[in-house]
Amino acid sequence: MSRISESTVRRLSHYYRVLEEVAAEGQRMISSHLLAEREGITSAQVRKDLSYFGSFGRRGLGYNVEHLRAEIRGILGLDRRWRIGVVGAGHIGSAMLAYRGFGNQGFDVVAVFDASGERIGTTLGHLEVRDIATLSPKDALDMGVIATPVRAAQDVADALVAAGVRGILNFAPRKLRVPPEVALRTVDMTMEFESLSFALSQARAPRRRRGDGE
Amino acid sequence: MSRISESTVRRLSHYYRVLEEVAAEGQRMISSHLLAEREGITSAQVRKDLSYFGSFGRRGLGYNVEHLRAEIRGILGLDRRWRIGVVGAGHIGSAMLAYRGFGNQGFDVVAVFDASGERIGTTLGHLEVRDIATLSPKDALDMGVIATPVRAAQDVADALVAAGVRGILNFAPRKLRVPPEVALRTVDMTMEFESLSFALSQARAPRRRRGDGE
């Protein structure tokens, strides 16, 4: 769908956050060094990332905060609002509804669905939980969140795609099949723990055979 | 802490899942092609990743499933059990306690903490919610999960580090400061949405200026 790697997009998100902070402080220019201020990002990487988008800092002056912020906002698709439907009114679904930060970036959770008769009709956040069977293209959802048990995840993905959703955030620890035009991101908590257990194991056994895989 | 990139570790987690599946099906050998079966991984990448760890498939035969599985298990630190404390007994904390899958991979949630008098003493999953002020090195936690409001996140990180935790999974959308020997992973939901809005924007405006950032 795009030749820009997932890690580049994450770095853009990071730069955007830094730009928002410094804009709020009234700063007009920012150096690649300050934009890089995070473990694993070098200022050379920042300059490389931004040059892809045609943005070049000026030696000794850095980047114009407002200009760069508007540019990244456009690249990340944050210059419009996105309609999001959450499927699964359990713990994760409730967390999504409770978090107020999404709206600030243009992500509006406009519908929540479940398959359980006990949950349908109850209120979550400011929304009434609807029967997943009522999800349709009329909901005009851009993105869907799958926060259901694993066994339901593929059916829910199919229903979201049938309703015209083109981006899915999946919390179920299962590989889902979606058409190539649908973007899929998975948050796998076990994988996060594995990333930590890897780091802790390496720290304790620093002589272990290893290499740089990128 | 380690020269192996985050993306390599995630791919190892992916291979491990595939290996567990095919082992359960009784398969003895597996090709790099089958291990690669996921968007964005090529069989050349698989061979490269595994060669770093000294594992080489045999032409026409592939990799020995049990051998490779044991090897990756060791690399990811899944050959032992890890003691995890969850801080924050809200939606995300509840989701962590409710999910049964962690235990299968050696991740045991052994304690849950909160700062709210209303939550302390209540039961979450099989655990009693403890006052965060009682967290100490005696808990012998390996990892901590921060599932608190943003404003409390840094204090909680400090408390976890003081209690000897060496790996932190953070759900609060804030950059946390931890000592270099502590591994930190952040799950930022807004960043996940931004990755999707980026993909959807690019799909709709395919002629946008772009490059390959990696």
Coordinates of C-alpha atoms in Angstrom, one line a residue:
Chain A
M1 CA 0.0 0.0 0.0
S2 CA 2.9 2.3 0.7
R3 CA 6.7 2.1 0.5
I4 CA 7.2 4.0 3.7
S5 CA 8.1 1.5 6.5
E6 CA 6.1 1.1 9.7
S7 CA 9.0 2.3 11.7
T8 CA 9.2 5.6 9.7
V9 CA 5.6 6.2 10.4
R10 CA 6.1 5.7 14.1
R11 CA 9.0 8.1 14.1
L12 CA 6.8 10.7 12.3
S13 CA 4.2 10.2 15.0
H14 CA 6.9 10.9 17.5
Y15 CA 8.2 14.0 15.7
Y16 CA 4.6 15.2 15.6
R17 CA 4.2 14.9 19.4
V18 CA 7.4 16.8 20.0
L19 CA 6.3 19.5 17.5
E20 CA 3.0 19.8 19.3
E21 CA 4.8 20.3 22.7
V22 CA 7.2 22.9 21.4
A23 CA 4.5 24.7 19.5
A24 CA 2.5 24.9 22.8
E25 CA 5.6 26.5 24.4
G26 CA 5.7 29.1 21.6
Q27 CA 8.9 27.9 20.1
R28 CA 9.3 28.8 16.4
M29 CA 12.3 26.7 15.2
I30 CA 13.5 23.2 16.3
S31 CA 16.7 21.3 15.7
S32 CA 16.9 17.8 14.3
H33 CA 18.8 17.0 17.5
L34 CA 15.8 18.0 19.7
L35 CA 13.4 16.2 17.3
A36 CA 15.6 13.1 17.7
E37 CA 15.4 13.1 21.5
R38 CA 14.3 9.6 22.0
E39 CA 16.2 6.3 22.5
G40 CA 17.1 4.9 19.1
I41 CA 16.6 8.0 17.0
T42 CA 19.7 9.9 15.8
S43 CA 19.5 13.4 14.4
A44 CA 20.8 12.0 11.1
Q45 CA 17.8 9.7 11.0
V46 CA 15.5 12.7 11.6
R47 CA 17.1 14.6 8.7
K48 CA 16.8 11.5 6.5
D49 CA 13.1 10.9 7.4
L50 CA 12.1 14.5 6.8
S51 CA 14.1 14.8 3.6
Y52 CA 11.9 12.1 2.1
F53 CA 9.0 14.4 2.6
G54 CA 10.8 17.4 1.0
S55 CA 11.4 19.1 4.3
F56 CA 14.9 20.4 4.9
G57 CA 16.1 22.2 8.0
R58 CA 18.4 25.2 7.7
R59 CA 21.9 24.9 9.1
G60 CA 22.1 26.6 12.5
L61 CA 18.3 27.3 12.5
G62 CA 16.7 23.9 12.2
Y63 CA 13.1 23.3 11.1
N64 CA 10.2 25.7 11.2
V65 CA 7.9 24.2 13.9
E66 CA 4.5 25.3 12.4
H67 CA 5.5 24.4 8.8
L68 CA 6.8 20.9 9.8
R69 CA 3.9 20.3 12.1
A70 CA 1.3 21.0 9.3
E71 CA 3.3 18.9 6.9
I72 CA 3.5 15.8 9.2
R73 CA -0.2 16.4 10.1
G74 CA -1.0 16.0 6.4
I75 CA 1.2 13.0 5.8
L76 CA -0.2 11.1 8.8
G77 CA -3.8 12.0 7.7
L78 CA -4.5 14.0 10.8
D79 CA -5.9 16.9 8.8
R80 CA -9.4 15.3 8.8
R81 CA -11.5 13.3 11.2
W82 CA -11.8 9.5 11.2
R83 CA -14.9 7.6 12.2
I84 CA -14.0 4.6 14.4
G85 CA -16.2 1.6 15.5
V86 CA -15.1 -0.5 18.4
V87 CA -16.2 -4.2 18.4
G88 CA -16.2 -5.8 21.8
A89 CA -17.5 -4.0 24.9
G90 CA -15.2 -5.8 27.3
H91 CA -12.1 -4.4 29.2
I92 CA -10.2 -3.3 26.1
G93 CA -13.3 -1.8 24.4
S94 CA -14.1 0.0 27.6
A95 CA -10.6 1.4 27.7
M96 CA -10.9 2.7 24.2
L97 CA -14.2 4.4 25.0
A98 CA -12.9 5.9 28.3
Y99 CA -9.8 7.4 26.7
R100 CA -10.4 11.1 25.8
G101 CA -7.1 11.6 23.9
F102 CA -8.2 10.1 20.6
G103 CA -10.6 13.0 19.8
N104 CA -7.8 15.5 20.0
Q105 CA -6.0 13.9 17.0
G106 CA -9.2 13.5 14.9
F107 CA -10.1 9.9 15.9
D108 CA -13.8 9.8 16.8
V109 CA -15.2 6.6 18.3
V110 CA -18.7 6.8 17.0
A111 CA -20.1 3.3 17.6
V112 CA -19.5 0.3 19.8
F113 CA -20.8 -3.2 19.1
D114 CA -21.0 -6.6 20.9
A115 CA -22.5 -9.9 20.2
S116 CA -23.6 -10.6 23.8
G117 CA -27.3 -10.0 24.7
E118 CA -26.1 -8.9 28.2
R119 CA -24.1 -6.1 26.8
I120 CA -26.2 -5.0 23.9
G121 CA -28.3 -1.9 24.9
T122 CA -26.1 -1.0 27.8
T123 CA -24.1 2.3 27.7
L124 CA -20.4 2.5 27.3
G125 CA -18.8 6.0 27.6
H126 CA -21.4 8.1 25.7
L127 CA -22.5 5.3 23.4
E128 CA -25.2 2.6 23.5
V129 CA -23.7 -0.8 22.7
R130 CA -25.2 -2.1 19.5
D131 CA -25.7 -5.6 18.2
I132 CA -22.7 -6.4 15.9
A133 CA -25.3 -7.8 13.4
T134 CA -26.6 -4.2 12.8
L135 CA -23.1 -3.0 11.6
S136 CA -23.5 -1.8 8.0
P137 CA -22.0 0.5 5.4
K138 CA -24.5 3.1 6.6
D139 CA -22.3 3.5 9.7
A140 CA -19.7 5.0 7.3
L141 CA -16.9 3.8 9.6
D142 CA -13.3 4.4 8.4
M143 CA -11.6 2.2 11.0
G144 CA -12.6 -0.6 13.3
V145 CA -11.1 -1.9 16.5
I146 CA -11.3 -5.6 17.3
A147 CA -11.5 -6.1 21.0
T148 CA -13.3 -9.4 21.1
P149 CA -12.3 -12.9 22.2
V150 CA -9.9 -14.6 19.7
R151 CA -12.5 -17.0 18.4
A152 CA -14.7 -14.1 17.1
A153 CA -11.9 -12.0 15.6
Q154 CA -11.9 -13.2 12.0
D155 CA -15.7 -13.0 11.7
V156 CA -15.6 -9.5 13.1
A157 CA -12.9 -8.5 10.7
D158 CA -15.0 -9.9 7.8
A159 CA -18.0 -7.9 9.0
L160 CA -16.0 -4.7 9.3
V161 CA -14.6 -5.1 5.8
A162 CA -18.1 -5.8 4.5
A163 CA -19.2 -2.6 6.1
G164 CA -16.5 -0.6 4.2
V165 CA -13.9 -0.3 6.9
R166 CA -10.4 0.2 5.4
G167 CA -8.3 0.2 8.6
I168 CA -8.4 -2.3 11.4
L169 CA -6.7 -2.2 14.8
N170 CA -6.7 -5.8 16.2
F171 CA -6.2 -6.7 19.9
A172 CA -7.0 -10.4 19.4
P173 CA -3.8 -12.4 19.4
R174 CA -4.5 -14.0 16.0
K175 CA -3.3 -13.4 12.5
L176 CA -6.4 -12.1 10.6
R177 CA -7.0 -12.3 6.9
V178 CA -8.1 -9.0 5.3
P179 CA -8.1 -7.9 1.6
P180 CA -4.9 -6.1 0.5
E181 CA -6.6 -2.7 0.4
V182 CA -7.4 -2.9 4.1
A183 CA -4.7 -1.8 6.5
L184 CA -4.3 -4.0 9.6
R185 CA -2.4 -3.3 12.8
T186 CA -2.2 -5.8 15.7
V187 CA -1.4 -5.0 19.3
D188 CA -0.2 -8.2 20.8
M189 CA 0.4 -7.9 24.5
T190 CA 2.3 -11.3 24.7
M191 CA 4.6 -10.0 21.9
E192 CA 5.3 -6.9 24.0
F193 CA 6.2 -9.1 27.0
E194 CA 8.4 -11.2 24.8
S195 CA 10.2 -8.1 23.6
L196 CA 10.9 -7.4 27.3
S197 CA 11.9 -10.9 28.2
F198 CA 14.3 -10.9 25.3
A199 CA 15.9 -7.6 26.5
L200 CA 16.2 -8.9 30.1
S201 CA 17.7 -12.2 28.9
Q202 CA 20.2 -10.5 26.7
A203 CA 21.1 -8.1 29.6
R204 CA 21.9 -11.1 31.8
A205 CA 23.7 -13.0 29.2
P206 CA 25.6 -10.3 27.3
R207 CA 28.0 -12.8 25.7
R208 CA 25.2 -14.6 23.8
R209 CA 25.7 -14.9 20.1
R210 CA 23.9 -12.2 18.4
G211 CA 23.9 -9.7 15.5
D212 CA 22.1 -6.7 14.2
G213 CA 19.2 -7.8 12.2
E214 CA 18.3 -4.6 10.5
Chain B
M1 CA 21.3 -3.1 25.7
S2 CA 21.3 -5.2 22.6
R3 CA 22.2 -4.7 19.0
I4 CA 19.3 -6.8 17.8
S5 CA 16.6 -4.4 16.5
E6 CA 13.1 -4.3 17.9
S7 CA 11.7 -5.4 14.5
T8 CA 13.9 -8.5 14.5
V9 CA 12.6 -9.5 17.9
R10 CA 9.1 -9.1 16.7
R11 CA 9.8 -11.3 13.8
L12 CA 11.3 -13.9 16.1
S13 CA 8.0 -13.8 18.2
H14 CA 6.2 -14.4 14.9
Y15 CA 8.3 -17.3 13.9
Y16 CA 7.9 -18.8 17.4
R17 CA 4.1 -18.6 17.0
V18 CA 4.2 -20.3 13.6
L19 CA 6.6 -23.0 15.0
E20 CA 4.2 -23.7 17.9
E21 CA 1.3 -24.1 15.5
V22 CA 3.1 -26.5 13.2
A23 CA 4.6 -28.4 16.1
A24 CA 1.0 -28.9 17.4
E25 CA 0.2 -30.3 14.0
G26 CA 3.0 -32.8 14.3
Q27 CA 5.1 -31.3 11.5
R28 CA 8.9 -32.0 11.8
M29 CA 10.4 -29.6 9.2
I30 CA 9.4 -26.1 8.1
S31 CA 10.5 -24.0 5.1
S32 CA 11.7 -20.4 5.4
H33 CA 8.8 -19.7 3.0
L34 CA 6.2 -20.9 5.5
L35 CA 7.9 -19.2 8.4
A36 CA 7.7 -16.0 6.3
E37 CA 4.0 -16.3 5.7
R38 CA 3.1 -12.8 6.9
E39 CA 2.8 -9.4 5.2
G40 CA 6.2 -7.8 5.0
I41 CA 8.4 -10.8 5.7
T42 CA 10.3 -12.5 2.9
S43 CA 11.9 -15.9 3.1
A44 CA 15.2 -14.2 2.5
Q45 CA 14.6 -12.1 5.6
V46 CA 13.8 -15.3 7.6
R47 CA 17.0 -16.9 6.5
K48 CA 18.9 -13.7 7.4
D49 CA 17.3 -13.4 10.8
L50 CA 17.9 -17.0 11.7
S51 CA 21.5 -17.1 10.5
Y52 CA 22.3 -14.5 13.1
F53 CA 21.5 -17.0 15.7
G54 CA 23.5 -19.7 14.0
S55 CA 20.5 -21.6 12.7
F56 CA 20.7 -22.7 9.1
G57 CA 18.0 -24.5 7.2
R58 CA 18.9 -27.3 4.8
R59 CA 18.2 -26.8 1.1
G60 CA 15.0 -28.7 0.2
L61 CA 14.4 -29.7 3.8
G62 CA 14.0 -26.4 5.7
Y63 CA 14.4 -26.0 9.4
N64 CA 13.9 -28.6 12.1
V65 CA 10.7 -27.5 14.0
E66 CA 11.6 -28.7 17.5
H67 CA 15.2 -27.5 17.3
L68 CA 14.3 -24.0 16.0
R69 CA 11.5 -23.7 18.5
A70 CA 13.8 -24.5 21.4
E71 CA 16.4 -22.1 20.1
I72 CA 14.0 -19.1 19.7
R73 CA 12.4 -20.0 23.0
G74 CA 15.8 -19.5 24.6
I75 CA 16.6 -16.3 22.7
L76 CA 13.3 -14.7 23.6
G77 CA 13.8 -15.7 27.3
L78 CA 10.8 -18.0 27.3
D79 CA 12.7 -20.8 28.9
R80 CA 11.9 -19.4 32.3
R81 CA 9.0 -17.8 34.1
W82 CA 8.7 -14.0 34.6
R83 CA 7.0 -12.3 37.6
I84 CA 4.9 -9.3 36.5
G85 CA 3.2 -6.6 38.5
V86 CA 0.4 -4.5 37.0
V87 CA -0.1 -1.0 38.3
G88 CA -3.5 0.5 37.7
A89 CA -6.6 -1.5 38.3
G90 CA -8.7 0.2 35.6
H91 CA -9.8 -1.0 32.2
I92 CA -6.4 -1.9 30.8
G93 CA -5.2 -3.4 34.1
S94 CA -8.4 -5.5 34.2
A95 CA -7.8 -6.6 30.6
M96 CA -4.3 -7.8 31.6
L97 CA -5.6 -9.7 34.6
A98 CA -8.4 -11.3 32.5
Y99 CA -6.2 -12.5 29.7
R100 CA -5.2 -16.2 30.2
G101 CA -2.7 -16.4 27.4
F102 CA 0.3 -14.8 29.2
G103 CA 0.8 -17.8 31.5
N104 CA 1.2 -20.1 28.6
Q105 CA 4.4 -18.2 27.6
G106 CA 5.8 -17.9 31.1
F107 CA 4.5 -14.5 32.0
D108 CA 2.8 -14.7 35.4
V109 CA 0.9 -11.6 36.7
V110 CA 1.6 -12.0 40.4
A111 CA 0.5 -8.6 41.8
V112 CA -1.8 -5.7 41.0
F113 CA -1.6 -2.3 42.5
D114 CA -3.5 1.0 42.6
A115 CA -3.4 4.3 44.4
S116 CA -7.2 4.7 44.8
G117 CA -8.7 3.8 48.2
E118 CA -11.8 2.6 46.3
R119 CA -9.9 0.0 44.4
I120 CA -7.4 -1.1 47.0
G121 CA -8.6 -4.3 48.7
T122 CA -10.9 -5.3 45.9
T123 CA -10.3 -8.4 43.8
L124 CA -9.2 -8.3 40.2
G125 CA -8.9 -11.7 38.5
H126 CA -7.4 -13.9 41.2
L127 CA -5.5 -11.1 43.0
E128 CA -6.3 -8.6 45.7
V129 CA -5.5 -5.0 44.5
R130 CA -2.7 -3.7 46.7
D131 CA -1.7 -0.1 47.6
I132 CA 1.1 1.0 45.3
A133 CA 2.8 2.3 48.4
T134 CA 3.4 -1.3 49.5
L135 CA 5.4 -2.2 46.3
S136 CA 8.9 -3.3 47.3
P137 CA 11.9 -5.3 46.2
K138 CA 10.4 -8.1 48.3
D139 CA 7.8 -8.6 45.5
A140 CA 10.7 -9.8 43.3
L141 CA 9.0 -8.5 40.2
D142 CA 10.8 -8.9 36.9
M143 CA 8.5 -6.6 34.9
G144 CA 5.9 -4.0 35.6
V145 CA 2.9 -2.8 33.5
I146 CA 1.9 0.8 33.8
A147 CA -1.8 1.1 33.2
T148 CA -2.4 4.3 35.2
P149 CA -3.5 7.8 34.1
V150 CA -0.8 9.8 32.4
R151 CA -0.1 12.1 35.4
A152 CA 0.9 9.1 37.6
A153 CA 3.0 7.3 35.0
Q154 CA 6.5 8.7 35.8
D155 CA 6.0 8.2 39.6
V156 CA 4.9 4.6 39.0
A157 CA 7.9 4.0 36.7
D158 CA 10.2 5.3 39.4
A159 CA 8.6 3.1 42.0
L160 CA 8.8 0.0 39.8
V161 CA 12.5 0.7 39.1
A162 CA 13.1 1.2 42.9
A163 CA 11.5 -2.1 43.5
G164 CA 14.0 -3.8 41.2
V165 CA 11.9 -4.1 38.0
R166 CA 14.0 -4.4 34.9
G167 CA 11.4 -4.3 32.2
I168 CA 8.4 -2.0 31.9
L169 CA 5.4 -2.1 29.5
N170 CA 3.8 1.3 29.5
F171 CA 0.3 2.1 28.3
A172 CA 0.3 5.8 29.3
P173 CA 0.9 8.0 26.3
R174 CA 3.9 9.8 27.8
K175 CA 7.6 9.4 27.3
L176 CA 9.0 8.0 30.5
R177 CA 12.5 8.3 31.9
V178 CA 14.1 5.1 33.1
P179 CA 17.7 4.1 33.8
P180 CA 19.5 2.6 30.8
E181 CA 19.5 -0.9 32.2
V182 CA 15.7 -0.9 32.3
A183 CA 13.9 -2.0 29.1
L184 CA 10.9 0.1 28.3
R185 CA 8.1 -0.7 25.8
T186 CA 5.2 1.7 25.2
V187 CA 1.9 0.7 23.6
D188 CA 0.4 4.0 22.4
M189 CA -3.1 3.6 21.0
T190 CA -3.1 7.0 19.3
M191 CA 0.1 6.0 17.5
E192 CA -1.6 2.9 16.2
F193 CA -4.5 4.9 14.9
E194 CA -2.0 7.3 13.3
S195 CA -0.4 4.4 11.5
L196 CA -3.8 3.5 10.1
S197 CA -4.8 7.0 9.1
F198 CA -1.4 7.3 7.4
A199 CA -2.1 4.1 5.4
L200 CA -5.6 5.2 4.5
S201 CA -4.5 8.6 3.5
Q202 CA -1.7 7.2 1.3
A203 CA -4.1 4.8 -0.3
R204 CA -6.4 7.6 -1.3
A205 CA -3.7 9.9 -2.5
P206 CA -1.2 7.5 -4.1
R207 CA 0.6 10.2 -6.0
R208 CA 1.7 11.9 -2.8
R209 CA 5.4 12.5 -2.5
R210 CA 7.0 9.7 -0.6
G211 CA 10.1 7.5 -0.2
D212 CA 11.3 4.4 1.5
G213 CA 12.4 5.5 5.0
E214 CA 14.3 2.4 5.9

